Amino acid sequence: MIRRAVVTGVLVGAMWASGAEAQMGPGGGWGGGRRGGFGDRARFEEMRARMEALSACNIEAMWAILSFGVGLTPEQLDPLRGPFAEAWSKRATILALAEQADRPDWGAYRDELKDLKKDLDQRLKALLNEEQQKAFSKQMKAYENTFSRFPGGGFGPRGGGPVGGE
């Protein structure tokens, strides 16, 4: 026991004498490019813009809300398959172009995806009755507001508050 304490004391003393302790290296701040950090503010902003673009037209969430949240029957979902398949294909094309670009303008891609979502929303309004449209809008807003609750802004509408704005 005493031997272990002496050895530990000698090792700690040697570390202290040589200054061998964890020290902050260069590039602090936004991760310094190490251990999963963003590297710099520009890289962080690019990643944030990419996430905002990807969340601008979440077809999967829309379909899930219609299927499970609003509770449409298979017969009611059938006429929606065409518009959703078309939107899915257009979104895939937009994202493929973005991924192929050397320095993608995620803001422009986000705007294209928002326009795609608006078009899909208009087509849904023509196919859903008023009660279904209200239920869909409420649940979609709650889903989108989920991200605004996170510190640092999140990705999506700002405002915080409880999910669903209630």
Coordinates of C-alpha atoms in Angstrom, one line a residue:
M1 CA 0.0 0.0 0.0
I2 CA 2.8 2.4 1.0
R3 CA 4.7 1.4 -2.1
R4 CA 1.7 2.3 -4.3
A5 CA 1.4 5.7 -2.7
V6 CA 5.1 6.4 -3.1
V7 CA 5.0 5.4 -6.8
T8 CA 1.9 7.5 -7.4
G9 CA 3.5 10.5 -5.7
V10 CA 6.7 10.1 -7.8
L11 CA 4.7 9.9 -11.0
V12 CA 2.6 13.0 -10.1
G13 CA 5.7 14.9 -9.1
A14 CA 7.4 14.0 -12.4
M15 CA 4.4 15.1 -14.4
W16 CA 4.2 18.4 -12.5
A17 CA 7.9 19.0 -12.9
S18 CA 7.9 18.3 -16.6
G19 CA 4.7 20.3 -17.2
A20 CA 3.1 17.2 -18.8
E21 CA -0.6 18.0 -18.3
A22 CA -3.4 18.6 -20.7
Q23 CA -3.0 22.0 -22.3
M24 CA -5.3 23.8 -24.7
G25 CA -3.8 23.6 -28.1
P26 CA -4.2 26.0 -31.0
G27 CA -7.5 26.7 -32.6
G28 CA -9.8 26.8 -29.6
G29 CA -13.2 28.2 -29.9
W30 CA -15.4 26.5 -32.5
G31 CA -13.7 23.1 -32.0
G32 CA -10.3 23.9 -33.4
G33 CA -10.9 21.3 -36.1
R34 CA -10.3 18.5 -33.6
R35 CA -12.4 15.8 -32.0
G36 CA -15.5 16.4 -34.0
G37 CA -15.4 20.2 -33.8
F38 CA -16.6 22.4 -36.6
G39 CA -13.1 23.8 -37.3
D40 CA -14.2 27.4 -37.7
R41 CA -17.3 29.6 -37.9
A42 CA -17.6 29.4 -41.7
R43 CA -17.8 25.6 -41.5
F44 CA -20.4 25.8 -38.7
E45 CA -22.5 28.2 -40.8
E46 CA -22.3 26.0 -43.8
M47 CA -23.4 23.0 -41.8
R48 CA -26.2 25.0 -40.3
A49 CA -27.4 26.2 -43.7
R50 CA -27.3 22.6 -44.9
M51 CA -29.5 21.4 -42.0
E52 CA -31.9 24.3 -42.6
A53 CA -32.2 23.4 -46.2
L54 CA -32.8 19.7 -45.4
S55 CA -35.5 20.6 -42.9
A56 CA -37.3 23.0 -45.4
C57 CA -39.2 20.2 -47.0
N58 CA -39.5 17.2 -44.8
I59 CA -41.7 14.9 -46.9
E60 CA -41.2 12.0 -44.5
A61 CA -42.7 14.0 -41.6
M62 CA -45.6 15.3 -43.7
W63 CA -46.5 11.7 -44.8
A64 CA -46.2 10.4 -41.3
I65 CA -48.5 13.1 -39.9
L66 CA -51.0 12.4 -42.6
S67 CA -50.8 8.7 -42.1
F68 CA -50.7 8.5 -38.3
G69 CA -51.4 12.0 -36.9
V70 CA -54.4 12.9 -39.0
G71 CA -55.3 9.2 -39.4
L72 CA -56.2 9.1 -43.0
T73 CA -57.4 5.8 -44.3
P74 CA -55.5 4.0 -47.1
E75 CA -58.3 5.1 -49.5
Q76 CA -57.8 8.7 -48.4
L77 CA -54.0 8.4 -48.8
D78 CA -54.1 6.9 -52.3
P79 CA -54.8 10.3 -54.1
L80 CA -51.9 11.8 -52.1
R81 CA -49.3 9.3 -53.4
G82 CA -48.9 11.0 -56.7
P83 CA -48.1 14.5 -55.4
F84 CA -45.8 13.1 -52.7
A85 CA -44.0 10.9 -55.2
E86 CA -43.5 13.9 -57.4
A87 CA -42.2 16.0 -54.5
W88 CA -39.9 13.2 -53.4
S89 CA -38.4 13.0 -56.9
K90 CA -37.9 16.8 -57.2
R91 CA -36.4 17.0 -53.7
A92 CA -34.0 14.2 -54.5
T93 CA -32.9 16.1 -57.7
I94 CA -32.3 19.3 -55.8
L95 CA -30.3 17.6 -53.1
A96 CA -28.2 15.7 -55.6
L97 CA -27.3 19.0 -57.3
A98 CA -26.4 20.5 -54.0
E99 CA -24.2 17.5 -53.1
Q100 CA -22.4 17.6 -56.4
A101 CA -21.5 21.3 -56.2
D102 CA -18.1 22.3 -54.9
R103 CA -19.4 25.1 -52.7
P104 CA -23.2 24.7 -52.6
D105 CA -25.4 27.7 -52.0
W106 CA -27.5 26.0 -49.3
G107 CA -29.6 29.2 -49.0
A108 CA -30.7 28.9 -52.6
Y109 CA -31.4 25.2 -52.2
R110 CA -33.4 25.9 -49.1
D111 CA -35.5 28.4 -51.0
E112 CA -36.2 25.9 -53.8
L113 CA -37.2 23.3 -51.2
K114 CA -39.5 25.8 -49.4
D115 CA -41.2 26.5 -52.7
L116 CA -41.6 22.7 -53.3
K117 CA -43.2 22.4 -49.8
K118 CA -45.6 25.3 -50.6
D119 CA -46.6 23.6 -53.8
L120 CA -47.2 20.3 -51.9
D121 CA -49.2 22.2 -49.2
Q122 CA -51.4 23.8 -51.9
R123 CA -52.1 20.4 -53.5
L124 CA -52.9 19.0 -50.0
K125 CA -55.4 21.8 -49.4
A126 CA -57.3 20.7 -52.5
L127 CA -57.4 17.0 -51.4
L128 CA -58.1 17.4 -47.6
N129 CA -61.3 18.5 -46.0
E130 CA -61.2 21.5 -43.6
E131 CA -61.0 19.3 -40.4
Q132 CA -58.1 17.2 -41.8
Q133 CA -56.3 20.4 -43.0
K134 CA -56.5 21.9 -39.5
A135 CA -55.2 18.8 -37.9
F136 CA -52.4 18.5 -40.4
S137 CA -51.4 22.1 -40.0
K138 CA -51.4 22.0 -36.2
Q139 CA -49.3 18.8 -36.1
M140 CA -46.9 20.0 -38.7
K141 CA -46.4 23.3 -36.9
A142 CA -45.7 21.4 -33.7
Y143 CA -43.2 19.2 -35.5
E144 CA -41.4 22.3 -37.0
N145 CA -41.4 24.1 -33.7
T146 CA -39.6 21.2 -32.0
F147 CA -36.3 22.4 -33.4
S148 CA -36.7 26.0 -32.3
R149 CA -36.6 24.9 -28.6
F150 CA -32.9 23.9 -28.7
P151 CA -30.3 26.4 -27.5
G152 CA -28.4 28.2 -30.2
G153 CA -31.4 28.7 -32.4
G154 CA -32.1 25.2 -33.7
F155 CA -33.1 24.7 -37.4
G156 CA -36.4 26.2 -38.3
P157 CA -38.8 28.8 -37.0
R158 CA -37.7 30.8 -33.9
G159 CA -39.7 31.3 -30.8
G160 CA -39.2 28.4 -28.4
G161 CA -42.0 27.6 -26.1
P162 CA -43.7 24.3 -25.7
V163 CA -44.2 21.9 -28.6
G164 CA -47.2 22.9 -30.5
G165 CA -47.2 26.4 -29.2
E166 CA -49.7 25.6 -26.5

